[in-house]
CSV table of C-alpha atoms in Angstrom, one decimal:
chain,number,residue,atom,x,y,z
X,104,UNK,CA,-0.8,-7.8,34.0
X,105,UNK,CA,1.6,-9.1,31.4
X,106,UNK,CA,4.0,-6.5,29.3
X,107,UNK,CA,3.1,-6.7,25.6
X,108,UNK,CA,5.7,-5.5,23.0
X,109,UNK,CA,4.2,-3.9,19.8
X,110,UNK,CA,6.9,-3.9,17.0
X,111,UNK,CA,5.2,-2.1,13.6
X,112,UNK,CA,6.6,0.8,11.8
X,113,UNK,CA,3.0,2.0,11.2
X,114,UNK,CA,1.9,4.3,14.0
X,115,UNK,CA,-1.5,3.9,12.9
X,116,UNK,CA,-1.5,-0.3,13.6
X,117,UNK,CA,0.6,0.7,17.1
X,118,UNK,CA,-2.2,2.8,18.2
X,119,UNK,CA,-4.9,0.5,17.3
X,120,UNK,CA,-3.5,-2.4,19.3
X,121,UNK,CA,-2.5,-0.4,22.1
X,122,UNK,CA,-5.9,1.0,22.7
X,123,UNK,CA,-7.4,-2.6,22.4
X,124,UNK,CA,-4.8,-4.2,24.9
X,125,UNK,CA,-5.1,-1.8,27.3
X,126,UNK,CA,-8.7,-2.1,27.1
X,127,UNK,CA,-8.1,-5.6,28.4
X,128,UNK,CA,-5.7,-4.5,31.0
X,129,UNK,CA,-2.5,-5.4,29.3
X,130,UNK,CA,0.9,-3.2,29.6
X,131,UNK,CA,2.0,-2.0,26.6
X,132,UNK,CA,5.7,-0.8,25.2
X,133,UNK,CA,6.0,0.3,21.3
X,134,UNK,CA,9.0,0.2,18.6
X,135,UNK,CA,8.8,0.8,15.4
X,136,UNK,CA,11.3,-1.4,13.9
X,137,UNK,CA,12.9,-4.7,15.2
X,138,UNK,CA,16.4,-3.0,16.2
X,139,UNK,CA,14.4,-0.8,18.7
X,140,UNK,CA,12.8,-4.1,19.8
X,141,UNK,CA,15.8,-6.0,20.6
X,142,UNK,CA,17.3,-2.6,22.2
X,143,UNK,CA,14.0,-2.6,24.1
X,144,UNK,CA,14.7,-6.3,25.3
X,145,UNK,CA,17.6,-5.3,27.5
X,146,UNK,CA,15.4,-2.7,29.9
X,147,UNK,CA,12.6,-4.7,30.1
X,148,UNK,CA,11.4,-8.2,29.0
X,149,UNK,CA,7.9,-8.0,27.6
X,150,UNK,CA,5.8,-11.5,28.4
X,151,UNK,CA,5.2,-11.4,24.8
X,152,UNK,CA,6.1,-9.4,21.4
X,153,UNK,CA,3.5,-8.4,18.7
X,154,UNK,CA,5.8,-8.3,15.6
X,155,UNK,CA,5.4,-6.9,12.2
X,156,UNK,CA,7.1,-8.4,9.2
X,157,UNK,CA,7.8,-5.9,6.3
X,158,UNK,CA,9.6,-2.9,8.3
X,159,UNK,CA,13.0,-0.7,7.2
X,160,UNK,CA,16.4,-1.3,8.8
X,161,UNK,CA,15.4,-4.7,10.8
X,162,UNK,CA,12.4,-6.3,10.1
X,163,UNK,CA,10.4,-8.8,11.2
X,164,UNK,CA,12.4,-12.2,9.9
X,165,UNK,CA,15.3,-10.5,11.3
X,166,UNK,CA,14.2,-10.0,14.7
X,167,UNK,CA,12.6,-14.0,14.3
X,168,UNK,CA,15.5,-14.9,13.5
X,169,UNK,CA,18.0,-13.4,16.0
X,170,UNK,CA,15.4,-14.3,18.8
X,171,UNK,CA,15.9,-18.0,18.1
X,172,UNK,CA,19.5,-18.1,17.4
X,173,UNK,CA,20.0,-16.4,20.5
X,174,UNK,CA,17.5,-18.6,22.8
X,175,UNK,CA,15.2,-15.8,23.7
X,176,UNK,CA,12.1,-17.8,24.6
X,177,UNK,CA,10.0,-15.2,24.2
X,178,UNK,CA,6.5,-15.7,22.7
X,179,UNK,CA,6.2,-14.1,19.4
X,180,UNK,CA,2.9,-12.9,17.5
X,181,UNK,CA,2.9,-11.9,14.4
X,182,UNK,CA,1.0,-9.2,13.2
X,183,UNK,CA,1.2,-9.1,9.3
X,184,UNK,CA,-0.6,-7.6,6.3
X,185,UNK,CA,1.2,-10.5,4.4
X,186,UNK,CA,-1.9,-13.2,3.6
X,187,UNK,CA,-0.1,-15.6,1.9
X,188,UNK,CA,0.1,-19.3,2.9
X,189,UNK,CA,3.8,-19.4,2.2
X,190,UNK,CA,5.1,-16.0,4.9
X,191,UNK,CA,2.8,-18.3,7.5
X,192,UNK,CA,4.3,-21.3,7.5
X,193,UNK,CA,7.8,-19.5,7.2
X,194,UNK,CA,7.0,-17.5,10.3
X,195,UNK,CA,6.1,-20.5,12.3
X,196,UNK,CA,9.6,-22.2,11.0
X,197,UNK,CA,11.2,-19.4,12.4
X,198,UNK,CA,9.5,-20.1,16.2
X,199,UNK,CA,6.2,-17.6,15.9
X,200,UNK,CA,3.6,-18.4,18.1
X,201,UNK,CA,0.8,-17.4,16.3
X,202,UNK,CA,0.2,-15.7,13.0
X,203,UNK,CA,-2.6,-13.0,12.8
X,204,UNK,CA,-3.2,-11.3,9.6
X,205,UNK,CA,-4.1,-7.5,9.8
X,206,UNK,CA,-6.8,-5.7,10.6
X,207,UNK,CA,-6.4,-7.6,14.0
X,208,UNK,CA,-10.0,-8.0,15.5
X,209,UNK,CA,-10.0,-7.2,19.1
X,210,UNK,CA,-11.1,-10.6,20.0
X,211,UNK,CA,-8.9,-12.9,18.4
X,212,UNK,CA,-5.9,-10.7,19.1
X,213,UNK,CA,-7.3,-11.2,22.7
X,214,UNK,CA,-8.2,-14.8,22.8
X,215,UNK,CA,-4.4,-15.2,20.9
X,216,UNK,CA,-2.7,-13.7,23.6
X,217,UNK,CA,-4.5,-15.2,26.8
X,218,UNK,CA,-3.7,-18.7,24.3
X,219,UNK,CA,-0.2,-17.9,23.9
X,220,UNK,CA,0.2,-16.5,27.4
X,221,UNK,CA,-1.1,-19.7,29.2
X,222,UNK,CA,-4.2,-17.8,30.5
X,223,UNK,CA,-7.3,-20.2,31.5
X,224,UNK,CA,-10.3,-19.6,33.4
X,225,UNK,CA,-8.3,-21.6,36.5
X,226,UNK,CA,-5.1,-19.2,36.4
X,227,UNK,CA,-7.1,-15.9,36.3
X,228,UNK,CA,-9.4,-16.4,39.2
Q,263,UNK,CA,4.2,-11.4,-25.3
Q,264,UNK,CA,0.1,-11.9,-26.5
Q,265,UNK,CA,-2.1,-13.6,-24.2
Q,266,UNK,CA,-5.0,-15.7,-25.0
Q,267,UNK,CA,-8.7,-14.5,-24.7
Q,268,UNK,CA,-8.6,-17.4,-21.6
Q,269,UNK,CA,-6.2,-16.5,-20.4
Q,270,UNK,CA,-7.2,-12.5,-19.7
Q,271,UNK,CA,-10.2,-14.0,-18.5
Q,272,UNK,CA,-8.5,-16.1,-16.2
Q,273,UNK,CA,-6.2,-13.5,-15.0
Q,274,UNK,CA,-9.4,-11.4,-14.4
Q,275,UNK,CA,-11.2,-13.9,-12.4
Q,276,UNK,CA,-7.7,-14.2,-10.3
Q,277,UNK,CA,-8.1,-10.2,-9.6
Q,278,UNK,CA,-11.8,-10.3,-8.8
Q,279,UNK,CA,-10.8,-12.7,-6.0
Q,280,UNK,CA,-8.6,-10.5,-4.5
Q,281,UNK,CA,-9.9,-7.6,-4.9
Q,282,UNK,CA,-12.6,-9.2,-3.2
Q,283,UNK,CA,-10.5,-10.0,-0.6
Q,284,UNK,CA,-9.4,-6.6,-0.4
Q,285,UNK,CA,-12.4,-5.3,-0.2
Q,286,UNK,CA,-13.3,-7.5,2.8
Q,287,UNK,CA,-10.4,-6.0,4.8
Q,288,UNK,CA,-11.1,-2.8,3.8
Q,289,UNK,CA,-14.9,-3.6,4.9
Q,290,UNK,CA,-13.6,-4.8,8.4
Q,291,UNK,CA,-11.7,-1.6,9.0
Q,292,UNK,CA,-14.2,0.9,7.9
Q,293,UNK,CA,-17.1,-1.0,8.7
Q,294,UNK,CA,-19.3,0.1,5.4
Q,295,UNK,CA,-20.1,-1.5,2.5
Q,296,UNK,CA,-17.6,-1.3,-0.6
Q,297,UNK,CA,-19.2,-1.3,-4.3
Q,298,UNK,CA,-16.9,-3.0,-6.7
Q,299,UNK,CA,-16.8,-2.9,-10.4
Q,300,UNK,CA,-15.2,-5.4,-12.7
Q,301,UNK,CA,-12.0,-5.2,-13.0
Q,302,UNK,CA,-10.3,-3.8,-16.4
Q,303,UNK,CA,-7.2,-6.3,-17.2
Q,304,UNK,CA,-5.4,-5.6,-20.5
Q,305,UNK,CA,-1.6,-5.4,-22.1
Q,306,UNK,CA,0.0,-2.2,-23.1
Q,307,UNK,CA,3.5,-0.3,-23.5
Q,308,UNK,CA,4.2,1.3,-20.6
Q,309,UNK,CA,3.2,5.2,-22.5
Q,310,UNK,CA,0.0,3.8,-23.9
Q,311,UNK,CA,-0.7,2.4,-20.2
Q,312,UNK,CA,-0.1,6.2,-18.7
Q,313,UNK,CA,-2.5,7.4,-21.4
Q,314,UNK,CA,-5.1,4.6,-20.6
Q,315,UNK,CA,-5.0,5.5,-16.6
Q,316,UNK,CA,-5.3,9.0,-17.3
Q,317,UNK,CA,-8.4,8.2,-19.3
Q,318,UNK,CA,-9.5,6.3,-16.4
Q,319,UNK,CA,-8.7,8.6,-13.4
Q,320,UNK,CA,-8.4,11.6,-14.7
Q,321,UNK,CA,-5.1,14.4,-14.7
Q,322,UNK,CA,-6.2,15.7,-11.0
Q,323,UNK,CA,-3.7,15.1,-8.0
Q,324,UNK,CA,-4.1,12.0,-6.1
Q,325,UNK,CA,-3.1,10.2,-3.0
Q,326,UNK,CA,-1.3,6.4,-4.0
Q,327,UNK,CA,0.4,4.0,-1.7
Q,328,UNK,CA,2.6,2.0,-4.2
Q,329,UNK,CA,4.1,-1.9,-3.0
Q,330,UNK,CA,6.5,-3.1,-5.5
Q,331,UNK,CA,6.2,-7.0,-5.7
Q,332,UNK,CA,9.1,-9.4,-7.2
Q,333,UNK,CA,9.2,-13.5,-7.2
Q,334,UNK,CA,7.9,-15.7,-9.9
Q,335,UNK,CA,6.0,-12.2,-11.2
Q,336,UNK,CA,7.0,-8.6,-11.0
Q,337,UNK,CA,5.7,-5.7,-10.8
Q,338,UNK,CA,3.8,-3.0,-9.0
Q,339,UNK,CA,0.4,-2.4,-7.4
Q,340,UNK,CA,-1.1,0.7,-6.6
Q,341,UNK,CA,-4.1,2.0,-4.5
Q,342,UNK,CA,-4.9,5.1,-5.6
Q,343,UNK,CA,-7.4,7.8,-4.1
Q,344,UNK,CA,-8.7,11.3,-5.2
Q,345,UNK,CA,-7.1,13.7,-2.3
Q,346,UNK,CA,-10.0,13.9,-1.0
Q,347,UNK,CA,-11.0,10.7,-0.6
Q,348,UNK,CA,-7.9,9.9,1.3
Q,349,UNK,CA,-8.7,12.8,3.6
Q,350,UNK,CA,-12.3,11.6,4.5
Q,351,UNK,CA,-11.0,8.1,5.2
Q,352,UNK,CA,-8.4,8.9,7.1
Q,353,UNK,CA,-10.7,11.1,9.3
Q,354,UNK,CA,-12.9,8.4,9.5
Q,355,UNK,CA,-10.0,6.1,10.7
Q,356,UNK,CA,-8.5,8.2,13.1
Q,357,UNK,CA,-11.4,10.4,14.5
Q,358,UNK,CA,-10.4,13.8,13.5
Q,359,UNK,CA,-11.9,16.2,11.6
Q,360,UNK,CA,-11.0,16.5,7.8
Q,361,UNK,CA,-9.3,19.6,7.2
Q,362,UNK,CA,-7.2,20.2,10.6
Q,363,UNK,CA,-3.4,20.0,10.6
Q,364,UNK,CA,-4.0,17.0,13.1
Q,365,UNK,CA,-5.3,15.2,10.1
Q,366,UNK,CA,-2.7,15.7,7.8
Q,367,UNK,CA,-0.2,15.2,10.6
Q,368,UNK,CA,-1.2,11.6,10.6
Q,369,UNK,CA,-2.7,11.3,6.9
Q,370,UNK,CA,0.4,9.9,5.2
Q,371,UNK,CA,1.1,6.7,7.7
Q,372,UNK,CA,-2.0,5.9,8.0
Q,373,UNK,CA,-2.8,6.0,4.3
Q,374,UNK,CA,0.2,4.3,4.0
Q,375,UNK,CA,-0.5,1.2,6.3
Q,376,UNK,CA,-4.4,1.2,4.4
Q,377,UNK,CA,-2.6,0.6,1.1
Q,378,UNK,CA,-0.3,-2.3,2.8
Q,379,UNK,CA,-3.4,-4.2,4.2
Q,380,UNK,CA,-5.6,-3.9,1.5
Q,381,UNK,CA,-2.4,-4.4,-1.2
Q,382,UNK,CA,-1.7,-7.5,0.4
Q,383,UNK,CA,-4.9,-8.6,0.3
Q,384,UNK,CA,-5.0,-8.4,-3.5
Q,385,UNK,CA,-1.9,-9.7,-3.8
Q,386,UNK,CA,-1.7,-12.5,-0.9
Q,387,UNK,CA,-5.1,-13.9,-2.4
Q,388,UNK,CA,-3.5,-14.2,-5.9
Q,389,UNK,CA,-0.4,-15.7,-4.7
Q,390,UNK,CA,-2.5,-18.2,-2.5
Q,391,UNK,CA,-4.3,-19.2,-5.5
Q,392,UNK,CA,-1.5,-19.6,-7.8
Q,393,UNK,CA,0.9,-21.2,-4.9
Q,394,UNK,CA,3.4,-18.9,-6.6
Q,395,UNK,CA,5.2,-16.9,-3.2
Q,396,UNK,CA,6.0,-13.2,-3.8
Q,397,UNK,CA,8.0,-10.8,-1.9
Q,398,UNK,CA,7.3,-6.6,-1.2
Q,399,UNK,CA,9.1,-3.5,-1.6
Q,400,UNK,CA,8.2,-1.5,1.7
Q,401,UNK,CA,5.2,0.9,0.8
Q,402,UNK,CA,5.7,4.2,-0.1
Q,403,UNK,CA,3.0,6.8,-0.2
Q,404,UNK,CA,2.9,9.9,-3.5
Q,405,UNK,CA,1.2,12.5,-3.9
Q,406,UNK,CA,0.8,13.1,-7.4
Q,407,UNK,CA,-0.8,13.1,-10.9
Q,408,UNK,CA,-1.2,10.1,-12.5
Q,409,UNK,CA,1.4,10.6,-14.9
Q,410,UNK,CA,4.0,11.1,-12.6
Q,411,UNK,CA,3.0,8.1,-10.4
Q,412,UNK,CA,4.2,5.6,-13.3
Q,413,UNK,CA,7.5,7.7,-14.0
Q,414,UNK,CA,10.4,5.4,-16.2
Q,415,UNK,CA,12.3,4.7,-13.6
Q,416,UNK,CA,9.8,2.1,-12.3
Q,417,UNK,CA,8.8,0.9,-16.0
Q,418,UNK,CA,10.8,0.7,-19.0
Q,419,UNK,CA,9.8,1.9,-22.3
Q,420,UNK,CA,10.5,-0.9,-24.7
Q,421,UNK,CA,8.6,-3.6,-21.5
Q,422,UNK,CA,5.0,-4.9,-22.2
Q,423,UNK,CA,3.2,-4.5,-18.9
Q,424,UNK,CA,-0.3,-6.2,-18.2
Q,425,UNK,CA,-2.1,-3.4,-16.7
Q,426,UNK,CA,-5.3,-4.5,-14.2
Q,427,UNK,CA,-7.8,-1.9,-12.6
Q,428,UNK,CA,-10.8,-2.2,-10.0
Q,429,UNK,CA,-12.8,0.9,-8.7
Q,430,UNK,CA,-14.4,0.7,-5.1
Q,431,UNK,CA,-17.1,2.8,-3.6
Q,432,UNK,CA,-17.7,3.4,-0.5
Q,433,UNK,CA,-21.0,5.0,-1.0
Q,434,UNK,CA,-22.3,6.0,2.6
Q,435,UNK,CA,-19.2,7.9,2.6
Q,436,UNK,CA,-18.7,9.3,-1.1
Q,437,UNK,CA,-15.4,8.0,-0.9
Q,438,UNK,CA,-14.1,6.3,-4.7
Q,439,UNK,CA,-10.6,4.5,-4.7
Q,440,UNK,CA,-9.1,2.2,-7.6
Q,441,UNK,CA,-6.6,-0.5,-7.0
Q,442,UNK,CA,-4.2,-0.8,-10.0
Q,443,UNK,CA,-1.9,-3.4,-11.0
Q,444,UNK,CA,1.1,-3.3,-13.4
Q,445,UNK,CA,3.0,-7.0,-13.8
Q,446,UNK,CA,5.9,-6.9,-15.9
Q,447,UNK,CA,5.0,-8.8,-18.5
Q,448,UNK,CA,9.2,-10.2,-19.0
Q,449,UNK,CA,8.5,-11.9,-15.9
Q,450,UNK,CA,5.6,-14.0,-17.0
Q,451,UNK,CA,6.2,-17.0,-18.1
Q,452,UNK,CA,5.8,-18.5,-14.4
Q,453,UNK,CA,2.9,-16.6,-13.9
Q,454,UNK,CA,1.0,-18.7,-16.9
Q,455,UNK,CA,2.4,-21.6,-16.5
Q,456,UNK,CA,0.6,-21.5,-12.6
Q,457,UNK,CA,-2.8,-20.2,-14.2
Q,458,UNK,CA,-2.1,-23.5,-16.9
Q,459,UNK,CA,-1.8,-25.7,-13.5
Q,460,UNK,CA,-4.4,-24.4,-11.9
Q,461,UNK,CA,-7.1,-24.6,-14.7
Q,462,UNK,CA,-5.8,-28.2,-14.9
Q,463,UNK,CA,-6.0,-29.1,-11.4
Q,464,UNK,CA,-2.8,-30.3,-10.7
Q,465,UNK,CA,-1.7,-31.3,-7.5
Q,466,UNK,CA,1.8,-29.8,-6.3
């Protein structure tokens, strides 16, 4: 199953998502800021990050950022308590997948991922 | 600064919605009903401001998570809970029993990530609305009286500040909260000019 990175400085978010990925099956890894997460990238590529914006040190633009000037082509997912119309469309600008605004439901976190993944019915049988 | 009788009005409508929007999240995450009141919206100094909240919340120690807020409109918002309160929803969040050390091991992040979500909600909807982008402080969690959560250093003493204030219930649970909002009233000229736009329906 695929290797999900979880990048949130709030335990409490990294625990919720956790438990409902690995519900699914997924492999999980945490950080709770976005220098961890680019440390994290050199032991193990995740298939996907789950990313945070508003965090100390490096936050969520930053790591955005650094991952497309340095061609990571990893898939990212933001995962952001920030509603407004404007952080969206900036996240996308800076290569996001997919923007989910918190609490993430289960279900479209899920549906989000197997999206961005590439899962169909066809690849998982 | 004075603002017109519309515009208060207007500015209270725009807090409704996202309070109501707040409330939502904070409906999705608890999963029981929130009661809202109307908001109170008015201008004050910042000492007659302390003196209103105090009327309003009372001198006992509470639990806040504070998100400072800057772009065309400054200021600060506030979710504020009696200390107990905060303990029964984080027990109810997290699954452990109000009162063990396990609790209050865990009470301040995830109060503090609570007051981010539901924050933003406020906020994002109001910045939606007014197409007027804002950007946070990180949040930061007190534990304090209600005077010292508004100490000078965060509010001058010769500002006018526009001070906005919704109560929630949560009933089922006897848990009572308030979401506070302070704008800076210096920094509002963009802030009515957006309400002027809006009420005229102007396309951007």
């Amino acid at each position: 199953m695929p290797l999900i990175l979880i990048v949130d400085d709030a335990q409490f978010t990294r625990r919720v998502i956790c438990k409902s990925l690995q519900k699914q099956g997924y492999l999980t890894r945490e950080a709770s800021n976005g220098r961890e997460a680019i440390g994290l990238l050199d032991e193990e590529m995740p298939d996907c990050i789950l990313l945070d914006l508003l965090m100390p040190e490096f936050d969520g633009w930053d790591v955005l950022t650094f991952l497309k000037e340095n061609g990571y082509k990893i898939p990212v997912i933001v995962i952001t308590a920030d509603i407004q119309e404007t952080s969206r469309q900036h996240c996308f600008d800076l290569g996001a997948k997919a923007v989910i605004n918190k609490p993430p439901k289960p279900d479209e976190l899920n549906n989000t991922l197997k999206k961005v993944l590439g899962f169909t019915e066809e690849n998982t049988r | 600064m004075n603002l017109t009788v519309d515009q208060l009005d207007t500015l209270q409508e725009l807090v409704n919605i996202g309070v109501g929007r707040a409330a939502s999240v904070l409906n999705e995450m608890i999963e029981c009903h929130i009661r809202l009141q109307v908001p109170f919206i008015r201008v004050f100094s910042p000492g007659k401001m302390k003196d209103e909240l105090e009327n309003r919340l009372g001198v006992s120690l509470v639990s806040a998570v504070r998100l400072g807020f800057t772009g065309s409109f400054s200021g600060l918002a506030q979710l504020v809970f009696p200390t107990d309160s905060a303990s029964k929803l984080v027990a109810l969040l997290t699954n452990e029993e109000v009162g063990t050390p396990d609790l209050d091991a865990v009470k301040i992040g995830t109060l503090t990530e609570v007051g981010n979500i539901v924050i933003n909600g406020v906020m994002g909807s109001m910045s939606n609305l007014l197409r007027q982008h804002l950007n946070y402080s990180l949040p930061m969690y007190l534990e304090d009286t209600v005077e010292h959560l508004l100490s000078s250093k965060q509010l001058e003493p010769n500002t006018t500040v526009l001070l906005a204030q919704a109560r929630f219930t949560i009933e089922q649970l006897q848990i009572a909260g308030d979401i506070i909002l302070i704008f800076k009233l210096g920094s509002f000229d963009a802030l009515l000019k957006a309400l002027d736009r809006i009420e005229e329906g102007e396309e951007e």
